[in-house]
Coordinates of C-alpha atoms in Angstrom, one line a residue:
X98 CA -19.5 -145.4 -10.4
X99 CA -19.0 -141.7 -9.9
X100 CA -16.5 -140.0 -12.2
X101 CA -14.5 -136.9 -11.2
X102 CA -15.1 -133.9 -13.3
X103 CA -12.3 -131.3 -13.3
X104 CA -12.6 -127.6 -14.1
X105 CA -11.7 -127.9 -17.9
X106 CA -14.4 -130.5 -18.2
X107 CA -12.0 -133.2 -19.4
X108 CA -13.7 -136.5 -20.4
X109 CA -14.0 -139.0 -17.6
X110 CA -11.1 -141.4 -17.0
X111 CA -11.4 -144.3 -19.4
X112 CA -8.6 -146.6 -18.8
X113 CA -8.5 -149.1 -21.6
X114 CA -5.0 -150.4 -21.1
X115 CA -5.3 -154.2 -21.2
X116 CA -3.0 -156.0 -18.8
X117 CA -2.4 -159.7 -18.6
X118 CA -2.1 -160.8 -15.0
X119 CA 0.8 -163.2 -14.3
X120 CA -1.3 -165.8 -12.7
X121 CA -2.2 -168.7 -15.0
X122 CA -5.2 -168.6 -17.4
X123 CA -6.5 -165.2 -16.5
X124 CA -6.9 -161.8 -18.1
X125 CA -7.4 -158.4 -16.4
X126 CA -9.1 -155.7 -18.3
X127 CA -9.3 -152.2 -16.9
X128 CA -12.2 -150.2 -18.4
X129 CA -13.4 -148.0 -15.6
X130 CA -15.8 -146.0 -17.7
X131 CA -17.2 -148.4 -20.2
X132 CA -19.9 -146.1 -21.5
X133 CA -17.5 -143.2 -22.1
X134 CA -17.4 -142.2 -25.8
X135 CA -14.2 -140.4 -26.9
X136 CA -14.8 -141.0 -30.6
X137 CA -16.0 -137.4 -31.2
X138 CA -13.1 -135.7 -29.4
X139 CA -10.7 -133.6 -31.4
X140 CA -7.0 -133.9 -30.9
X141 CA -5.5 -131.2 -28.7
X142 CA -2.2 -129.5 -29.0
X143 CA -0.8 -130.7 -25.7
X144 CA 2.0 -133.3 -25.8
X145 CA 2.9 -135.5 -22.9
X146 CA 6.2 -137.1 -22.2
X147 CA 6.2 -139.8 -19.5
X148 CA 9.7 -140.4 -18.2
X149 CA 9.3 -144.0 -17.1
X150 CA 6.3 -145.8 -18.7
X151 CA 5.9 -148.4 -16.0
X152 CA 2.7 -149.4 -14.3
X153 CA 1.4 -145.9 -13.6
X154 CA 2.8 -144.4 -16.8
X155 CA 1.1 -146.9 -19.1
X156 CA -2.3 -146.4 -17.5
X157 CA -2.0 -142.6 -17.7
X158 CA -0.8 -142.8 -21.3
X159 CA -3.8 -144.8 -22.2
X160 CA -6.1 -142.3 -20.6
X161 CA -4.5 -139.4 -22.3
X162 CA -4.4 -141.1 -25.7
X163 CA -8.1 -141.7 -25.5
X164 CA -8.6 -138.0 -25.1
X165 CA -6.6 -137.1 -28.2
X166 CA -3.2 -136.3 -26.6
X167 CA 0.1 -137.1 -28.3
X168 CA 1.9 -139.2 -25.8
X169 CA 5.6 -140.3 -25.8
X170 CA 7.7 -141.9 -23.1
X171 CA 10.7 -143.8 -22.0
X172 CA 11.4 -147.4 -21.0
X173 CA 14.5 -149.4 -20.2
X174 CA 14.6 -152.3 -22.7
X175 CA 14.1 -152.8 -26.4
X176 CA 11.3 -155.3 -25.8
X177 CA 9.4 -152.8 -23.7
X178 CA 10.0 -150.2 -26.4
X179 CA 8.5 -152.5 -29.1
X180 CA 5.4 -153.1 -27.0
X181 CA 4.8 -149.4 -26.3
X182 CA 5.2 -148.7 -30.0
X183 CA 2.6 -151.4 -30.8
X184 CA 0.2 -149.5 -28.5
X185 CA 0.8 -146.4 -30.6
X186 CA 3.3 -144.4 -28.5
X187 CA 6.6 -142.9 -29.4
X188 CA 9.0 -144.7 -27.1
X189 CA 12.6 -144.0 -26.3
X190 CA 15.2 -146.0 -24.3
X191 CA 16.4 -144.4 -21.1
X192 CA 18.8 -145.9 -18.5
X193 CA 18.6 -144.0 -15.2
X194 CA 22.0 -145.3 -14.3
X195 CA 23.5 -143.7 -17.4
X196 CA 21.1 -140.9 -18.5
X197 CA 21.6 -139.7 -22.0
X198 CA 21.6 -136.0 -22.7
X199 CA 19.8 -136.7 -26.0
X200 CA 16.6 -137.4 -24.1
X201 CA 16.4 -133.7 -23.1
X202 CA 16.1 -132.7 -26.7
X203 CA 13.1 -134.9 -27.0
X204 CA 11.5 -133.8 -23.7
X205 CA 11.9 -130.1 -24.6
X206 CA 9.5 -130.5 -27.5
X207 CA 6.7 -131.6 -25.2
X208 CA 4.4 -129.3 -23.2
X209 CA 3.9 -131.7 -20.3
X210 CA 6.2 -134.0 -18.4
X211 CA 5.6 -136.7 -15.8
X212 CA 8.6 -138.2 -14.1
X213 CA 8.1 -141.7 -12.9
X214 CA 11.5 -143.3 -12.6
X215 CA 13.0 -145.0 -9.6
X216 CA 16.0 -143.6 -7.7
X217 CA 19.5 -144.9 -8.4
X218 CA 21.3 -146.7 -5.7
X219 CA 24.1 -144.6 -4.3
X220 CA 22.8 -141.4 -5.9
X221 CA 21.1 -138.7 -3.8
X222 CA 18.5 -137.0 -6.0
X223 CA 17.1 -137.7 -9.5
X224 CA 19.4 -139.3 -12.1
X225 CA 17.9 -137.1 -14.8
X226 CA 19.2 -134.0 -13.0
X227 CA 22.8 -135.1 -12.4
X228 CA 23.8 -132.1 -14.6
X229 CA 21.1 -129.6 -13.6
X230 CA 22.6 -126.7 -15.5
X231 CA 22.7 -128.6 -18.7
X232 CA 19.1 -129.7 -18.2
X233 CA 18.0 -126.1 -17.6
X234 CA 19.9 -124.8 -20.6
X235 CA 18.2 -127.3 -22.9
X236 CA 14.7 -127.0 -21.6
X237 CA 14.5 -123.3 -21.1
X238 CA 13.9 -122.7 -24.9
X239 CA 11.5 -125.6 -25.2
X240 CA 7.7 -126.0 -25.0
X241 CA 7.6 -127.4 -21.5
X242 CA 5.1 -125.6 -19.2
X243 CA 4.0 -128.3 -16.7
X244 CA 5.6 -131.2 -14.8
X245 CA 4.9 -133.6 -12.0
X246 CA 7.4 -135.6 -10.2
X247 CA 5.9 -138.8 -8.7
X248 CA 7.4 -139.3 -5.3
X249 CA 6.4 -141.4 -2.3
X250 CA 4.9 -140.9 1.2
X251 CA 8.0 -142.7 2.5
X252 CA 9.7 -139.3 2.8
X253 CA 7.7 -138.7 6.0
X254 CA 9.4 -141.7 7.7
X255 CA 7.9 -143.3 10.9
X256 CA 5.4 -140.9 12.4
X257 CA 4.1 -143.1 15.2
X258 CA 0.6 -143.5 13.7
X259 CA 0.0 -139.7 13.5
X260 CA -2.0 -138.1 10.7
X261 CA 0.4 -136.2 8.4
X262 CA -0.2 -133.6 5.7
X263 CA 2.2 -131.9 3.3
X264 CA 3.4 -129.5 6.0
X265 CA 4.4 -132.3 8.4
X266 CA 8.2 -132.4 8.9
X267 CA 9.7 -135.0 6.6
X268 CA 12.1 -137.6 8.1
X269 CA 13.2 -140.1 5.5
X270 CA 14.8 -143.1 7.3
X271 CA 16.4 -145.0 4.4
X272 CA 18.5 -144.3 1.3
X273 CA 15.6 -144.6 -1.2
X274 CA 13.4 -142.2 0.8
X275 CA 16.2 -139.7 1.2
X276 CA 16.9 -139.8 -2.6
X277 CA 13.2 -139.3 -3.2
X278 CA 13.1 -136.2 -1.0
X279 CA 16.2 -134.8 -2.7
X280 CA 14.7 -135.4 -6.2
X281 CA 11.5 -133.6 -5.1
X282 CA 13.5 -130.5 -4.2
X283 CA 15.5 -130.7 -7.5
X284 CA 12.4 -130.8 -9.7
X285 CA 10.6 -128.1 -7.9
X286 CA 13.8 -125.9 -8.1
X287 CA 14.1 -126.7 -11.8
X288 CA 10.4 -125.7 -12.4
X289 CA 11.0 -122.4 -10.5
X290 CA 14.1 -121.6 -12.5
X291 CA 12.3 -122.4 -15.8
X292 CA 9.2 -120.5 -14.8
X293 CA 6.8 -123.5 -15.3
X294 CA 4.2 -125.2 -13.1
X295 CA 6.1 -127.9 -11.2
X296 CA 4.4 -130.1 -8.7
X297 CA 5.2 -133.2 -6.6
X298 CA 2.8 -136.0 -6.0
X299 CA 3.6 -138.1 -2.9
X300 CA 2.0 -141.4 -3.7
X301 CA 0.9 -144.1 -1.3
X302 CA 1.2 -147.8 -2.1
X303 CA 0.1 -148.1 -5.7
X304 CA -2.3 -150.8 -6.7
X305 CA -4.7 -151.6 -9.6
X306 CA -5.6 -154.2 -12.2
X307 CA -2.8 -156.8 -12.3
X308 CA -1.1 -155.4 -9.2
X309 CA -3.1 -155.9 -6.1
X310 CA -3.8 -158.2 -3.1
X311 CA -6.3 -160.0 -5.2
X312 CA -3.6 -160.8 -7.8
X313 CA -1.2 -161.9 -5.2
X314 CA -3.7 -164.4 -3.8
X315 CA -4.7 -165.7 -7.2
X316 CA -1.0 -166.3 -8.1
X317 CA -0.6 -168.2 -4.8
X318 CA 3.1 -167.4 -4.6
X319 CA 5.1 -166.7 -1.5
X320 CA 5.3 -163.1 -0.4
X321 CA 8.5 -161.2 -1.0
X322 CA 10.6 -160.0 1.9
X323 CA 9.3 -156.5 1.4
X324 CA 5.7 -157.6 1.3
X325 CA 6.1 -159.6 4.6
X326 CA 7.8 -156.6 6.2
X327 CA 4.9 -154.2 5.2
X328 CA 2.4 -156.6 6.7
X329 CA 3.5 -155.6 10.1
X330 CA 2.5 -152.0 9.7
X331 CA -0.5 -150.8 11.6
X332 CA -1.3 -148.3 8.8
X333 CA -0.5 -148.3 5.1
X334 CA -1.5 -145.5 2.8
X335 CA -2.4 -146.7 -0.7
X336 CA -3.9 -145.3 -3.9
X337 CA -5.6 -146.9 -6.9
X338 CA -3.9 -146.2 -10.3
X339 CA -7.2 -144.7 -11.6
X340 CA -7.1 -142.1 -8.9
X341 CA -3.5 -141.2 -9.7
X342 CA -4.6 -140.6 -13.3
X343 CA -7.5 -138.4 -12.3
X344 CA -5.2 -136.5 -9.9
X345 CA -2.8 -135.8 -12.7
X346 CA -5.6 -134.7 -15.0
X347 CA -6.8 -132.3 -12.3
X348 CA -3.4 -130.9 -11.9
X349 CA -3.2 -130.3 -15.7
X350 CA -6.5 -128.4 -15.5
X351 CA -5.4 -126.4 -12.4
X352 CA -1.6 -126.1 -12.6
X353 CA 0.3 -124.6 -9.6
X354 CA 3.9 -123.7 -9.0
X355 CA 5.8 -125.5 -6.3
X356 CA 2.9 -127.4 -4.7
X357 CA 3.2 -130.8 -3.1
X358 CA 0.2 -133.2 -2.9
X359 CA -0.3 -136.4 -1.0
X360 CA -2.1 -138.7 -3.4
X361 CA -3.6 -141.4 -1.1
X362 CA -7.1 -142.7 -0.4
X363 CA -9.2 -142.1 2.7
X364 CA -8.5 -145.4 4.4
X365 CA -4.9 -146.1 5.6
X366 CA -5.9 -149.6 6.7
X367 CA -3.5 -152.3 7.9
X368 CA -2.3 -154.5 5.0
X369 CA -3.6 -157.5 6.9
X370 CA -7.2 -156.3 6.5
X371 CA -6.6 -155.7 2.8
X372 CA -5.5 -159.3 2.3
X373 CA -8.4 -160.7 4.3
X374 CA -10.8 -158.9 2.0
X375 CA -9.0 -160.0 -1.1
X376 CA -9.0 -163.6 0.1
X377 CA -12.8 -163.4 0.7
X378 CA -13.4 -161.9 -2.7
X379 CA -11.4 -164.5 -4.5
X380 CA -13.0 -167.4 -2.6
X381 CA -16.5 -166.0 -3.5
X382 CA -15.8 -165.6 -7.2
X383 CA -13.3 -168.4 -7.8
X384 CA -14.1 -171.0 -5.1
X385 CA -12.3 -173.9 -7.0
X386 CA -9.2 -171.9 -7.9
X387 CA -7.4 -171.8 -4.6
X388 CA -5.8 -174.7 -2.9
X389 CA -8.0 -176.3 -0.2
X390 CA -5.2 -176.6 2.3
X391 CA -3.9 -173.6 4.3
X392 CA -0.7 -172.6 2.5
X393 CA 2.4 -171.1 4.0
X394 CA 1.7 -168.0 2.0
X395 CA -1.7 -167.5 3.7
X396 CA -0.2 -167.8 7.1
X397 CA 2.4 -165.2 6.1
X398 CA -0.5 -162.8 5.2
X399 CA -1.7 -162.8 8.8
X400 CA 1.3 -162.1 11.1
X401 CA 0.7 -162.6 14.8
X402 CA 2.5 -159.4 15.8
X403 CA 2.6 -155.8 14.6
X404 CA 5.4 -153.3 14.8
X405 CA 5.4 -149.5 14.6
X406 CA 7.8 -149.5 11.6
X407 CA 6.9 -146.7 9.2
X408 CA 3.5 -146.1 10.7
X409 CA 1.6 -143.0 9.6
X410 CA -1.8 -142.0 8.3
X411 CA -1.5 -139.7 5.4
X412 CA -4.0 -137.0 4.7
X413 CA -5.3 -136.2 1.2
X414 CA -7.2 -133.0 2.2
X415 CA -5.1 -130.7 0.1
X416 CA -5.6 -132.9 -3.0
X417 CA -9.4 -132.6 -2.6
X418 CA -9.5 -129.0 -1.7
X419 CA -7.0 -127.5 -4.2
X420 CA -7.5 -129.8 -7.1
X421 CA -11.1 -130.8 -6.5
X422 CA -10.4 -134.5 -6.7
X423 CA -13.2 -136.8 -5.7
X424 CA -11.7 -140.3 -5.4
X425 CA -13.1 -143.1 -7.5
X426 CA -11.8 -145.5 -4.8
X427 CA -11.7 -143.8 -1.4
X428 CA -11.0 -147.2 0.2
X429 CA -9.3 -150.4 -0.8
X430 CA -12.7 -152.1 -0.4
X431 CA -14.1 -150.5 -3.6
X432 CA -10.8 -150.7 -5.3
X433 CA -10.4 -154.5 -4.8
X434 CA -14.1 -155.0 -5.7
X435 CA -13.6 -153.2 -9.0
X436 CA -10.5 -155.2 -9.8
X437 CA -12.0 -158.6 -9.2
X438 CA -15.1 -157.7 -11.2
X439 CA -12.8 -157.3 -14.2
X440 CA -10.9 -160.6 -13.7
X441 CA -11.8 -163.6 -15.8
X442 CA -10.1 -167.0 -15.6
X443 CA -10.4 -169.2 -18.6
X444 CA -10.3 -172.9 -18.7

């Protein structure tokens, strides 16, 4: 597998964050560069704070930690905090519905910040920036020099199947997308006021080990309402978590001020096609695992009709040109193949 090298010659992405998939008797291990050796690397002075150590945050934290970074982050429950500390991270509780000013004092002592928290219902913008002047006053005397806000391609709305880049007019059509767009503007404005490199990553649908069409099929559970709705789209932009990590690394190596990047793969394929391939891969590797009869879940995966809801094909040309990113998984095909190769079912 080809590994992206960025200008500072950072080590290749080596995601060693072990995840247990929720389907019975299986373990997913993500080790995308098994031959990479980080044992001789010296710790560096950079310190990363990840506001919201969820799926993406934990993978990125593992990648940075393997390279010698000091990594801290926030989570929402005491149980999650304990697990993160067991993995060697400084973890802090943060409730987006009731953001505590104390977290700013912690963030200010870090050089880099990734914001990966969901929007809050009824709030336009980012919950962290409810009191923007306070945030600026605290952070202006700190160490922070780089930040990325993880947004979504949903801010473009329904584009009728057109190819869209970062200059395409945004048209968010729901409350969450409107809140995302407002948060983008707030973080870019904050970065400008602080004089630091602030960027926005508009992510496609995120997938990876433990969170993919393969995992959905292996669990053999009914699709959620949101999953069924997304099945009707003609095009769906997506991105493997490993490519999010390498894009973040590339941005660290080549920081910019005020830039927005679409972080998606090259293949905005219909979700239906993704599930068809996932089904085939599972049947090939685990022929005795799936039920023999056709389940309601499988019929849900192949809807007879399609709609134009939220259709767009998102371009990643700027990501490749400006940051030099060469995708590890330019299509869901290699992404799903990599995922199933690392799945093992015991018993």
